[in-house]
mmCIF file of C-alpha atoms and ligand atoms in Angstrom:
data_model
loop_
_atom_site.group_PDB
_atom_site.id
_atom_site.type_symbol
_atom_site.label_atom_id
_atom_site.label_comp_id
_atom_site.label_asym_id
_atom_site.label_seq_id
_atom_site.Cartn_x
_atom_site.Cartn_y
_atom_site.Cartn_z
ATOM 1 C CA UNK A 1 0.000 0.000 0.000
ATOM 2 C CA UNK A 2 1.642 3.087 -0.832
ATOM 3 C CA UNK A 3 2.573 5.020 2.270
ATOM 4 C CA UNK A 4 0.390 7.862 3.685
ATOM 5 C CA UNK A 5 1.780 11.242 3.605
ATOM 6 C CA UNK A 6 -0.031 13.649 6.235
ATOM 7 C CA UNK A 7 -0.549 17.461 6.183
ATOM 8 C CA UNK A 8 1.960 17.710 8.656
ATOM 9 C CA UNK A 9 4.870 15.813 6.421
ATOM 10 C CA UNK A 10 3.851 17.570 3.454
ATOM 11 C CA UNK A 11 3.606 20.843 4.560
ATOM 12 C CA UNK A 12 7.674 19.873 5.871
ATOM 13 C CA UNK A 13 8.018 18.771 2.632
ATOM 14 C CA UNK A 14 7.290 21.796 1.017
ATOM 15 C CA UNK A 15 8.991 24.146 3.495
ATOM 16 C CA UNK A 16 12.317 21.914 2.829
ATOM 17 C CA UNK A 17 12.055 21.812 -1.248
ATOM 18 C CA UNK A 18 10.762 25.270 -2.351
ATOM 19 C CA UNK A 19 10.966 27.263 0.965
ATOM 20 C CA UNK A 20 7.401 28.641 0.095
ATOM 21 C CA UNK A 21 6.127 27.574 3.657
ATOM 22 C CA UNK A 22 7.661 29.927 6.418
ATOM 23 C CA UNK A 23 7.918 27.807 9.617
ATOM 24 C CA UNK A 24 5.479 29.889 10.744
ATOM 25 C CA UNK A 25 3.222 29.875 8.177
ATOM 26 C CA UNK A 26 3.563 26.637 8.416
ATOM 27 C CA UNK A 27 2.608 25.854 12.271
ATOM 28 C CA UNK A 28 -0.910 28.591 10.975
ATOM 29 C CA UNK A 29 -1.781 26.219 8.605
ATOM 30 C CA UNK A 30 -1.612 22.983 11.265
ATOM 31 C CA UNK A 31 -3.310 24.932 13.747
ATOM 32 C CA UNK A 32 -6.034 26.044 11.607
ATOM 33 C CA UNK A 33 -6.149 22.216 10.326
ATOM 34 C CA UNK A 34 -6.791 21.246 13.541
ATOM 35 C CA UNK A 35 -8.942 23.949 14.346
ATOM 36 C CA UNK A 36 -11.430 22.587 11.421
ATOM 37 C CA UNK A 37 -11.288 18.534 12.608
ATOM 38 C CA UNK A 38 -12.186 20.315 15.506
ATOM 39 C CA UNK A 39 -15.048 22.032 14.128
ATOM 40 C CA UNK A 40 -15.659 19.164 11.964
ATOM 41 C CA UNK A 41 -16.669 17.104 15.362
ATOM 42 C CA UNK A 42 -19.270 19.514 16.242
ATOM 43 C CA UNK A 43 -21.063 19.367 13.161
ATOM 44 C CA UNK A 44 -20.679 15.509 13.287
ATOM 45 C CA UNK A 45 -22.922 15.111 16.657
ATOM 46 C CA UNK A 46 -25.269 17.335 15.098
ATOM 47 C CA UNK A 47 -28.443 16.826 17.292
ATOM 48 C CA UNK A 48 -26.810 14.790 19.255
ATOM 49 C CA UNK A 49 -24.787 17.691 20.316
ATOM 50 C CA UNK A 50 -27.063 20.213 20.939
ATOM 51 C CA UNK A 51 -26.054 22.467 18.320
ATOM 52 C CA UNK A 52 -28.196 22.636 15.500
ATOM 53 C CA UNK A 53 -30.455 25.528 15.015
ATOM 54 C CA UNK A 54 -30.092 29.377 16.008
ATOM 55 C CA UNK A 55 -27.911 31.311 18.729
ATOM 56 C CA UNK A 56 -30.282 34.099 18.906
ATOM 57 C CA UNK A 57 -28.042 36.347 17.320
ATOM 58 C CA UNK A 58 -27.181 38.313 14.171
ATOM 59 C CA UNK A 59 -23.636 38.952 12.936
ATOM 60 C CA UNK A 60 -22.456 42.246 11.140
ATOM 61 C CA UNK A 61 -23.775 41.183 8.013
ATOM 62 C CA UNK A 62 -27.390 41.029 9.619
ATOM 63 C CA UNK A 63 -27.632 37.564 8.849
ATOM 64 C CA UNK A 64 -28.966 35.394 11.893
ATOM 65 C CA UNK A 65 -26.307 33.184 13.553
ATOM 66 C CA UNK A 66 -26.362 29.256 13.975
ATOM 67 C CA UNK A 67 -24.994 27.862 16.961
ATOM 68 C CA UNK A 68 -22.029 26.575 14.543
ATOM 69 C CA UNK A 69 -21.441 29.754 13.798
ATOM 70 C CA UNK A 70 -20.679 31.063 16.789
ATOM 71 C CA UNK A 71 -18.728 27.909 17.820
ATOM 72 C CA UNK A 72 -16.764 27.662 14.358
ATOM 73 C CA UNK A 73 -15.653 31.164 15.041
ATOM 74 C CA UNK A 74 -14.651 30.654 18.698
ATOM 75 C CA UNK A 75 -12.610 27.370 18.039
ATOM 76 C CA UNK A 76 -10.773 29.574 15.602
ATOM 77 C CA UNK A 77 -10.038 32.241 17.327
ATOM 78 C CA UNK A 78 -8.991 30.045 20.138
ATOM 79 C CA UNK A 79 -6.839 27.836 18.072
ATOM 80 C CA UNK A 80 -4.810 30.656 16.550
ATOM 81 C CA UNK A 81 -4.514 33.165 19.194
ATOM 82 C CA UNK A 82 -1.858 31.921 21.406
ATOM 83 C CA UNK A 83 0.926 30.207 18.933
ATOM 84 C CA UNK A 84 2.827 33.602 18.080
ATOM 85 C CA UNK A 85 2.097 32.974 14.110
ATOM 86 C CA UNK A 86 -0.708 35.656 13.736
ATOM 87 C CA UNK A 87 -0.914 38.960 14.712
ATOM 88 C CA UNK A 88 -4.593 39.816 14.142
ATOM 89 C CA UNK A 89 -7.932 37.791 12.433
ATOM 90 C CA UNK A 90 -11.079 38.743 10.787
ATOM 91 C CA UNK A 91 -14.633 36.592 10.470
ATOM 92 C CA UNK A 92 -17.630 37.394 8.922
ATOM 93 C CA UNK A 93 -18.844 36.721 12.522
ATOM 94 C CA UNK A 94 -17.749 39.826 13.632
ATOM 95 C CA UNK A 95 -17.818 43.237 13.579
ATOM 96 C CA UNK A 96 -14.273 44.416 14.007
ATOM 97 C CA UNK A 97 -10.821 42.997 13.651
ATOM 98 C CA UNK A 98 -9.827 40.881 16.475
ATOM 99 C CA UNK A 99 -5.850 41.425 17.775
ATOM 100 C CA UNK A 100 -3.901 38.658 19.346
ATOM 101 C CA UNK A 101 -4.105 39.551 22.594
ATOM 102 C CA UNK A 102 -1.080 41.300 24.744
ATOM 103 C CA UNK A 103 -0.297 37.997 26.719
ATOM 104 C CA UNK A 104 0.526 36.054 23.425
ATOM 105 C CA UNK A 105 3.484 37.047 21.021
ATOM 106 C CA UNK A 106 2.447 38.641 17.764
ATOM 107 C CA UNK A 107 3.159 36.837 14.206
ATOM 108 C CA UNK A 108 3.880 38.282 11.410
ATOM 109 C CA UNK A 109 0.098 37.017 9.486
ATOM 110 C CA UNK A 110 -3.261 37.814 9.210
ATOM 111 C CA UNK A 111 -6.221 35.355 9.186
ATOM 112 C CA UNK A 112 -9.232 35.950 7.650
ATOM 113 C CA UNK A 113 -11.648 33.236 7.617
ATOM 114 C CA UNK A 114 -15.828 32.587 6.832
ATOM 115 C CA UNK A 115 -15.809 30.044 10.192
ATOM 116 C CA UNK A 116 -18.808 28.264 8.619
ATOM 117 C CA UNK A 117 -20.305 28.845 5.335
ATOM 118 C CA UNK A 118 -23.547 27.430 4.031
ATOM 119 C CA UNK A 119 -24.945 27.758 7.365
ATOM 120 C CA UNK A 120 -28.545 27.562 5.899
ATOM 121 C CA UNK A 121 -27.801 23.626 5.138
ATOM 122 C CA UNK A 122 -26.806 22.773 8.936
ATOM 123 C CA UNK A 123 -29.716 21.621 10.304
ATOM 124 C CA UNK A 124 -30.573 19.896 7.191
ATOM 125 C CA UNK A 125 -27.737 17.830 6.952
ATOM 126 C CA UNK A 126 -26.483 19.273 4.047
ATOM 127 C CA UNK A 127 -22.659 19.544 3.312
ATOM 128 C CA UNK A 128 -21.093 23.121 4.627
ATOM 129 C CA UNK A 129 -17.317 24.222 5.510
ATOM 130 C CA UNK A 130 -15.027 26.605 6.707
ATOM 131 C CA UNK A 131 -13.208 29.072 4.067
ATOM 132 C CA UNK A 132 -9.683 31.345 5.355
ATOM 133 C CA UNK A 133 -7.478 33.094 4.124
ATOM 134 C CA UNK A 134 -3.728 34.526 5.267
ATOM 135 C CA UNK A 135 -2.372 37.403 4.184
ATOM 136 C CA UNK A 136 0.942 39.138 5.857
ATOM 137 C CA UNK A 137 0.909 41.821 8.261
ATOM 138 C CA UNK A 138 2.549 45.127 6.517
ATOM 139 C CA UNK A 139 5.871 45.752 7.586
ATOM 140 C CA UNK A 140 6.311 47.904 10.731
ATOM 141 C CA UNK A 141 5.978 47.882 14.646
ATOM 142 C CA UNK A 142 2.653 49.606 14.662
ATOM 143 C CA UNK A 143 -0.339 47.764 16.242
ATOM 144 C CA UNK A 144 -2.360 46.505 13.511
ATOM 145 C CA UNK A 145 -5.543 47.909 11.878
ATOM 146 C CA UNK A 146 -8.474 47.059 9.954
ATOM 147 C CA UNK A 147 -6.710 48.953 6.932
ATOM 148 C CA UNK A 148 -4.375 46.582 7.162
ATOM 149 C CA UNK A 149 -6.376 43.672 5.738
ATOM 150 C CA UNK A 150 -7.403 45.502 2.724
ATOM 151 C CA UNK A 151 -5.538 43.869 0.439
ATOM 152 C CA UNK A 152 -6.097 42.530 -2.967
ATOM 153 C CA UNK A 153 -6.702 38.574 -3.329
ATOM 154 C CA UNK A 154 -3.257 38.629 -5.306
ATOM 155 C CA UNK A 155 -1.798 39.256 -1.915
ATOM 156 C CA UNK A 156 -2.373 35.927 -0.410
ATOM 157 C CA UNK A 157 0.083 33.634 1.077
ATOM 158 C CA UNK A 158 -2.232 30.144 1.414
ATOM 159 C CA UNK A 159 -6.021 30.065 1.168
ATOM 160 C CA UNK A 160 -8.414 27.082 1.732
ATOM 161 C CA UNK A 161 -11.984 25.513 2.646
ATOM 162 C CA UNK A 162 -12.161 22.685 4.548
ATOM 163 C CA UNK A 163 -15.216 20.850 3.645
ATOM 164 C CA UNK A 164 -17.805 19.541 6.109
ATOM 165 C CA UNK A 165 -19.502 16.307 4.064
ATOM 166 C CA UNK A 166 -19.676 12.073 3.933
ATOM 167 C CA UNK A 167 -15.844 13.178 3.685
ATOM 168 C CA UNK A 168 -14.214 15.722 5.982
ATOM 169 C CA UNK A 169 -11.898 17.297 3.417
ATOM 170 C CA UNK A 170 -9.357 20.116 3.586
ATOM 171 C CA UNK A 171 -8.272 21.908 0.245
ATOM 172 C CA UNK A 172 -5.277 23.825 0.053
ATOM 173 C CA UNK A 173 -2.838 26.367 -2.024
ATOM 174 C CA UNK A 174 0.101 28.027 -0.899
ATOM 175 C CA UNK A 175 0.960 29.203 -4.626
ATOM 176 C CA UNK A 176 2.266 26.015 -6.035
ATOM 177 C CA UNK A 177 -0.940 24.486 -7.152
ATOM 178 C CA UNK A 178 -4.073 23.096 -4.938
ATOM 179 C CA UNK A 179 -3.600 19.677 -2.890
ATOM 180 C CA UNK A 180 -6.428 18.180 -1.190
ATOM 181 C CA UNK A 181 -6.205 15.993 2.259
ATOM 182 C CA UNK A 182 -8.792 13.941 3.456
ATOM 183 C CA UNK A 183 -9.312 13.338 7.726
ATOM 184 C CA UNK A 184 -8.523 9.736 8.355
ATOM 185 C CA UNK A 185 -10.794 9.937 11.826
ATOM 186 C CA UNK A 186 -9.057 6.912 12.897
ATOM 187 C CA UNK A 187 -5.503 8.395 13.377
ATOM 188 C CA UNK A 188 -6.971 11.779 13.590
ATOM 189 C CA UNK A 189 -5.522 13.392 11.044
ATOM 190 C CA UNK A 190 -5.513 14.903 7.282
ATOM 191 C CA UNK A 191 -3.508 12.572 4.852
ATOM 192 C CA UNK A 192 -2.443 13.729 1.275
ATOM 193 C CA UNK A 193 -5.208 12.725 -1.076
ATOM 194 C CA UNK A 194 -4.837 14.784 -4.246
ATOM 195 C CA UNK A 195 -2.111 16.633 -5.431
ATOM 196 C CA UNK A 196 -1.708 19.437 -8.725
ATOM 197 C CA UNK A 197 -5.192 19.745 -8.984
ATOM 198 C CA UNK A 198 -6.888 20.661 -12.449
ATOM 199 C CA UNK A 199 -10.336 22.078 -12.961
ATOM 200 C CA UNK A 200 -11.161 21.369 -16.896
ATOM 201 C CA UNK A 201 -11.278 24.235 -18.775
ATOM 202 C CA UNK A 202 -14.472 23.666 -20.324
ATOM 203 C CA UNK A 203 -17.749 21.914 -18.572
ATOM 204 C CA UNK A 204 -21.279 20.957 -18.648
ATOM 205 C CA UNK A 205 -22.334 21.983 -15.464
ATOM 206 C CA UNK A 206 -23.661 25.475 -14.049
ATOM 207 C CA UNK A 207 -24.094 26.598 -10.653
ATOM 208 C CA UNK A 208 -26.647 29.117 -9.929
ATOM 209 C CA UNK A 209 -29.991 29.675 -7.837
ATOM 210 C CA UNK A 210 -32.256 30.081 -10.727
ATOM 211 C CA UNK A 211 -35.061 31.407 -7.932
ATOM 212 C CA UNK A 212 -33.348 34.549 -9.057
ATOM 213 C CA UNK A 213 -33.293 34.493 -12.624
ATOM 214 C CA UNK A 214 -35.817 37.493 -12.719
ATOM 215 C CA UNK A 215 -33.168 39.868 -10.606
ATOM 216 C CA UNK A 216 -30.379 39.390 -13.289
ATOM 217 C CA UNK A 217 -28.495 41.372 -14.962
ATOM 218 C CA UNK A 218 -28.471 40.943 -19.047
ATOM 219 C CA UNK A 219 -25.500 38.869 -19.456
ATOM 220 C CA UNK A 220 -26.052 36.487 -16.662
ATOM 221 C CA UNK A 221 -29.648 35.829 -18.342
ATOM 222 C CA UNK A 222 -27.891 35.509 -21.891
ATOM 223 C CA UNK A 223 -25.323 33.038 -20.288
ATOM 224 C CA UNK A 224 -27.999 31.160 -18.635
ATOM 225 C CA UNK A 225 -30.690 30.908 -21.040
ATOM 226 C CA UNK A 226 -28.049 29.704 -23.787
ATOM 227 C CA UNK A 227 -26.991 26.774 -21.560
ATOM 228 C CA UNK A 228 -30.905 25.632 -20.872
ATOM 229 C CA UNK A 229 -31.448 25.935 -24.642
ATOM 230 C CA UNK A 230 -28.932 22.771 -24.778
ATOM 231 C CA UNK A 231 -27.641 20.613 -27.900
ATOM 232 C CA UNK A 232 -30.119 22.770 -30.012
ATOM 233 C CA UNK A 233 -28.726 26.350 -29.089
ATOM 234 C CA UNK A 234 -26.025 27.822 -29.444
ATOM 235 C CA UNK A 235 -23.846 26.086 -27.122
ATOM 236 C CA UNK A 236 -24.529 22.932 -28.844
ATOM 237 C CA UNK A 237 -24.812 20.876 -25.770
ATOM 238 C CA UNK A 238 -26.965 19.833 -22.919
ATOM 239 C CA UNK A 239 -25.749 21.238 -19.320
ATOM 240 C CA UNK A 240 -26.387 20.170 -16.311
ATOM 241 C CA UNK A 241 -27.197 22.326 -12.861
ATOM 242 C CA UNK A 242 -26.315 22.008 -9.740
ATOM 243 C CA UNK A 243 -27.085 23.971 -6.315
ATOM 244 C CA UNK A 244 -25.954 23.339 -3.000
ATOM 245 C CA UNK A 245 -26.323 26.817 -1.347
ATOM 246 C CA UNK A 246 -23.022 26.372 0.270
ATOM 247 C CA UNK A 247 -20.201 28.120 -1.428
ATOM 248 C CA UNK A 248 -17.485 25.416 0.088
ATOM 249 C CA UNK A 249 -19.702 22.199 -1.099
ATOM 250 C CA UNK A 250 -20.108 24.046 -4.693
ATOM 251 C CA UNK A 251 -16.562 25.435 -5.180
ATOM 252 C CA UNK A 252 -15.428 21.779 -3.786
ATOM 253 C CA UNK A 253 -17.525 19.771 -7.030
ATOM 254 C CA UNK A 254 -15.834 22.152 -9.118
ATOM 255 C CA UNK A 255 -12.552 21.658 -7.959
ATOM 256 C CA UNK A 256 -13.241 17.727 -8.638
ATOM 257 C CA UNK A 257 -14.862 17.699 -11.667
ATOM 258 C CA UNK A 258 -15.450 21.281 -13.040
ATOM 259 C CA UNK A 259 -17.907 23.315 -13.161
ATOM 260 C CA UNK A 260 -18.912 27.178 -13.423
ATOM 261 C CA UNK A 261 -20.365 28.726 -10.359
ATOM 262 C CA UNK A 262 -22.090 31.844 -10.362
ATOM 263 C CA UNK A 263 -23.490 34.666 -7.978
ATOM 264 C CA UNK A 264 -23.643 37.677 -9.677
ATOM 265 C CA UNK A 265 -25.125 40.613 -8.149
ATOM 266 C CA UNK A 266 -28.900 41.355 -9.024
ATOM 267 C CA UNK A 267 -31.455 43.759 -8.948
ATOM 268 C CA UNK A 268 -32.521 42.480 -5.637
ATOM 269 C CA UNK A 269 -30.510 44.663 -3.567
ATOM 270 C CA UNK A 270 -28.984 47.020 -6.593
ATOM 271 C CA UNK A 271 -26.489 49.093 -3.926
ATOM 272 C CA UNK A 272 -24.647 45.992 -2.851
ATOM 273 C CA UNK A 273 -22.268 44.891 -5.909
ATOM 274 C CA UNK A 274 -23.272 40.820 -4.769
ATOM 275 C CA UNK A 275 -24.466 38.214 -2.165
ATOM 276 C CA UNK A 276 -20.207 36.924 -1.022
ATOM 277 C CA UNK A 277 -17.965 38.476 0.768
ATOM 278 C CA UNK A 278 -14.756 39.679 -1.069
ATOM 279 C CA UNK A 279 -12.076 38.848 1.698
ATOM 280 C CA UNK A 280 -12.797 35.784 3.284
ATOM 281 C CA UNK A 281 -14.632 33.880 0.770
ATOM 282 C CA UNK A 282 -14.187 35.374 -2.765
ATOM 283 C CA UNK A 283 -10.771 35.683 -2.774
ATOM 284 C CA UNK A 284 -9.463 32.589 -1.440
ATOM 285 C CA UNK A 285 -11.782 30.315 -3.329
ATOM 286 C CA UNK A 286 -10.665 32.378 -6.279
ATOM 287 C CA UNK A 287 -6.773 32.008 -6.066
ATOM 288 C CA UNK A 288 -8.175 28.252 -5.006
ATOM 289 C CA UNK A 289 -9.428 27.844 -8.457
ATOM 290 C CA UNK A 290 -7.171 30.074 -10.129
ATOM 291 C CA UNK A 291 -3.987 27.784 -8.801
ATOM 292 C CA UNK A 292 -6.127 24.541 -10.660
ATOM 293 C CA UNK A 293 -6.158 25.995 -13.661
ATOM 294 C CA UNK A 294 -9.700 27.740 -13.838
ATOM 295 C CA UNK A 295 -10.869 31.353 -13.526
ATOM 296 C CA UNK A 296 -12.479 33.852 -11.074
ATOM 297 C CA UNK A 297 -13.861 37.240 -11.858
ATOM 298 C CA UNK A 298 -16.445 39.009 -10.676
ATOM 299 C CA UNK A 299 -18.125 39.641 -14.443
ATOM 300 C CA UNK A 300 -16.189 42.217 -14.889
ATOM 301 C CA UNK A 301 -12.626 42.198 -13.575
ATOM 302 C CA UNK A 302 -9.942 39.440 -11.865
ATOM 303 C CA UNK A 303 -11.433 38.651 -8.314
ATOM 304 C CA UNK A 304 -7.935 38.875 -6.746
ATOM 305 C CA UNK A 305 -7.352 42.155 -8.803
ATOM 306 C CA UNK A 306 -9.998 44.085 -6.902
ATOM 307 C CA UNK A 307 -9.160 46.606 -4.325
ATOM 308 C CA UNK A 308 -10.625 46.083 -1.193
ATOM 309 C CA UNK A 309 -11.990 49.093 0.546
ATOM 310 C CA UNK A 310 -14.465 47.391 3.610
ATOM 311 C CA UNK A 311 -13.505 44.366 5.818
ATOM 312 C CA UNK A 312 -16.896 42.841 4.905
ATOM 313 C CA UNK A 313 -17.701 44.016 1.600
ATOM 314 C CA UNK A 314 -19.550 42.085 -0.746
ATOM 315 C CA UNK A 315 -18.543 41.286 -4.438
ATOM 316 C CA UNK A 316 -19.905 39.589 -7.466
ATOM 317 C CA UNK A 317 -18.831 36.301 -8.114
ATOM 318 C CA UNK A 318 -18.152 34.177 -11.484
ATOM 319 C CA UNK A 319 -15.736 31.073 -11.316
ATOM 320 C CA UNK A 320 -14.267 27.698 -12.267
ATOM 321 C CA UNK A 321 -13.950 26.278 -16.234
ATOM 322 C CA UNK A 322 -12.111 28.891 -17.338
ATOM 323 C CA UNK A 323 -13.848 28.897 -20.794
ATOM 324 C CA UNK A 324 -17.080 29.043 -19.384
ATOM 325 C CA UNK A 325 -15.751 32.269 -17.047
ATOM 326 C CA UNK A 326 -14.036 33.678 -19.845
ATOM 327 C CA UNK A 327 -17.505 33.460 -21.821
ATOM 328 C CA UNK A 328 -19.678 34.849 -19.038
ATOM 329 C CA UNK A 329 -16.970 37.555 -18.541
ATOM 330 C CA UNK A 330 -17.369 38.710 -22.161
ATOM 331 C CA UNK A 331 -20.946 38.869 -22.232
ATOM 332 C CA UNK A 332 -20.768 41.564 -18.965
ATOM 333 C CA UNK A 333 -17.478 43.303 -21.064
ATOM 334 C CA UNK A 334 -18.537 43.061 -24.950
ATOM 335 C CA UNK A 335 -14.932 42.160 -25.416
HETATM 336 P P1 P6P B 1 -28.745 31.553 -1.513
HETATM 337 C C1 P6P B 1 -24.297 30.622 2.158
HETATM 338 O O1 P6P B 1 -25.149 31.404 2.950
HETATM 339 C C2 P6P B 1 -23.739 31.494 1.062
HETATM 340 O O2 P6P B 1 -23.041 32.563 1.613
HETATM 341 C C3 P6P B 1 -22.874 30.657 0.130
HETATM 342 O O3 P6P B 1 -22.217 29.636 0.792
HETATM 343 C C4 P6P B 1 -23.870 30.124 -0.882
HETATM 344 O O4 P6P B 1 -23.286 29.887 -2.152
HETATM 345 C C5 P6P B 1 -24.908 31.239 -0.967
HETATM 346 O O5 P6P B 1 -24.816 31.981 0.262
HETATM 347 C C6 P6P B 1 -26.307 30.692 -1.091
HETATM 348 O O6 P6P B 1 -27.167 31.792 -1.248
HETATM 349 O O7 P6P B 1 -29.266 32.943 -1.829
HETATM 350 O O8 P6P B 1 -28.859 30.603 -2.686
HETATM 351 O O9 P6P B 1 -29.298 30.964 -0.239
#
């Protein structure tokens, strides 16, 4: 049987071969590894655990919080706060930034992570998952600030989801391609599962909640309405849809097998520019996809292009096949 190689060896691995792993950068990405078989427990006992359904709460983006919410974020912020690799975090859980405390010593990386996304399929058993991403702290002794984070998706050092489904999975780039590592729940840990992912560049397959075809904008209805027209339209071939309504279990297909997911913004809501957040979900599942091969934009321009200018700000999202993103991009850009 060929032998196992866990996320601990092959993060070592890669630290020793192409020094693009920092030691400390590095111990982040164990911690928040552990940190999500963690959280991956507490979604296992489900019922049995006491914590399905609300907390009673909304976070800053108004949405109401599930009790995995609030304990996703926690475990988080409790894994990373004390091993001297960070020196601040953000979470669409909350408001603010959130500094390492005095008592711990400060890193030299921010984490920015969506602690549990998809949190509408939770108490139906539905597949959900936990998206970060790290950026580095700007040079400088100067406590850090929220102005700090706002920095382009291009600026990432690692990004990745860890998937909460039949499998617990974790998917991961650090700029040399996307490896995935299953949890082996018997030894407790991730083991090395797929390595140099590809996404096709073309696909069959769409992504989209049609509830809202009547909100889109032109292109998105051109796009659409020339895949459902099939082998007889102008694509020339039947598609397929898919949706999951959680961004992890979506982007994860995709990753497998290909795909084009879409949530571009709508007429719903016309002042906000889409549904996902830019920082901690657009832009790490875009470099995600981007490192396999495929392509993220937000209809317009590169994902990991755009400027940030709000912690929590929202952004419209096209990506996977690159054709497919390529063709949905031209539509919105006439070019
Ligand atoms: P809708 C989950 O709440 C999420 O942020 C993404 O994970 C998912 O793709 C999307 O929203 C689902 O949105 O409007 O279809 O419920």
């Amino acid at each position: 049987m060929s032998q196992k190689i866990s996320l601990t060896r092959y993060l070592v691995e890669q630290q020793r071969v192409d020094g693009l792993i920092p030691s400390q950068l590095r111990l982040l990405l164990e911690v928040v590894a552990r940190a999500c078989k963690s959280i991956s427990q507490a979604v296992n006992k489900g019922a049995l655990g006491g914590v399905l359904g609300t907390a009673g709460s909304e976070n800053v983006q108004g949405e109401v919080q599930k009790k995995l919410d609030i304990i996703a974020n926690e475990v988080l912020i409790e894994a990373n706060e004390w091993g001297g690799h960070l020196a601040a975090m953000a979470s669409e859980e909350m408001d603010g930034i959130y500094l390492v405390p005095n008592r711990y010593p400060q890193g030299e990386y921010l984490l920015l992570f969506d602690p549990l996304d998809g949190s509408s399929n939770i108490d139906v058993n539905v597949s959900i998952g936990t998206i970060f991403s790290v950026l580095k702290k700007p040079e400088g002794d100067r406590g850090v600030e929220e102005s700090d984070f706002l920095q382009p998706g291009s600026q990432q050092v690692a990004a990745g989801y860890c998937v909460y489904g039949p499998q617990t999975t974790l998917v991961l780039t650090v700029g040399d391609g996307v490896a995935m590592f299953t949890l082996d729940r018997e030894q407790g840990s991730f083991v090395l599962t797929e390595e140099n992912v590809r996404i096709p560049e073309d696909t069959k397959e769409f992504a989209i909640n049609m509830s809202n075809m009547r909100h889109w904008d032109t292109p998105v209805k051109r796009y659409i309405d020339e895949c459902l027209q099939g082998k007889e339209g102008p694509r020339a071939k039947d598609f397929n849809m898919r949706w999951i309504a959680s961004m992890v279990a979506d982007v994860h297909r995709i990753m497998t097998r290909g795909g084009i997911f879409m949530y571009p913004w709508d007429k719903r809501e016309p002042h906000k520019p889409g549904k996902l957040r830019l920082m901690y979900e657009a832009n790490p599942m875009g470099w995600l996809i981007e490192q396999a091969g495929g392509a993220a934009t937000n209809g317009r321009q590169r994902i990991l292009d755009i400027q940030p200018t709000q912690l929590h700000e929202r952004v419209s999202v096209i990506l996977g096949s690159k054709n497919e993103v390529e063709r949905v991009t031209s539509y919105h850009t006439g070019l």
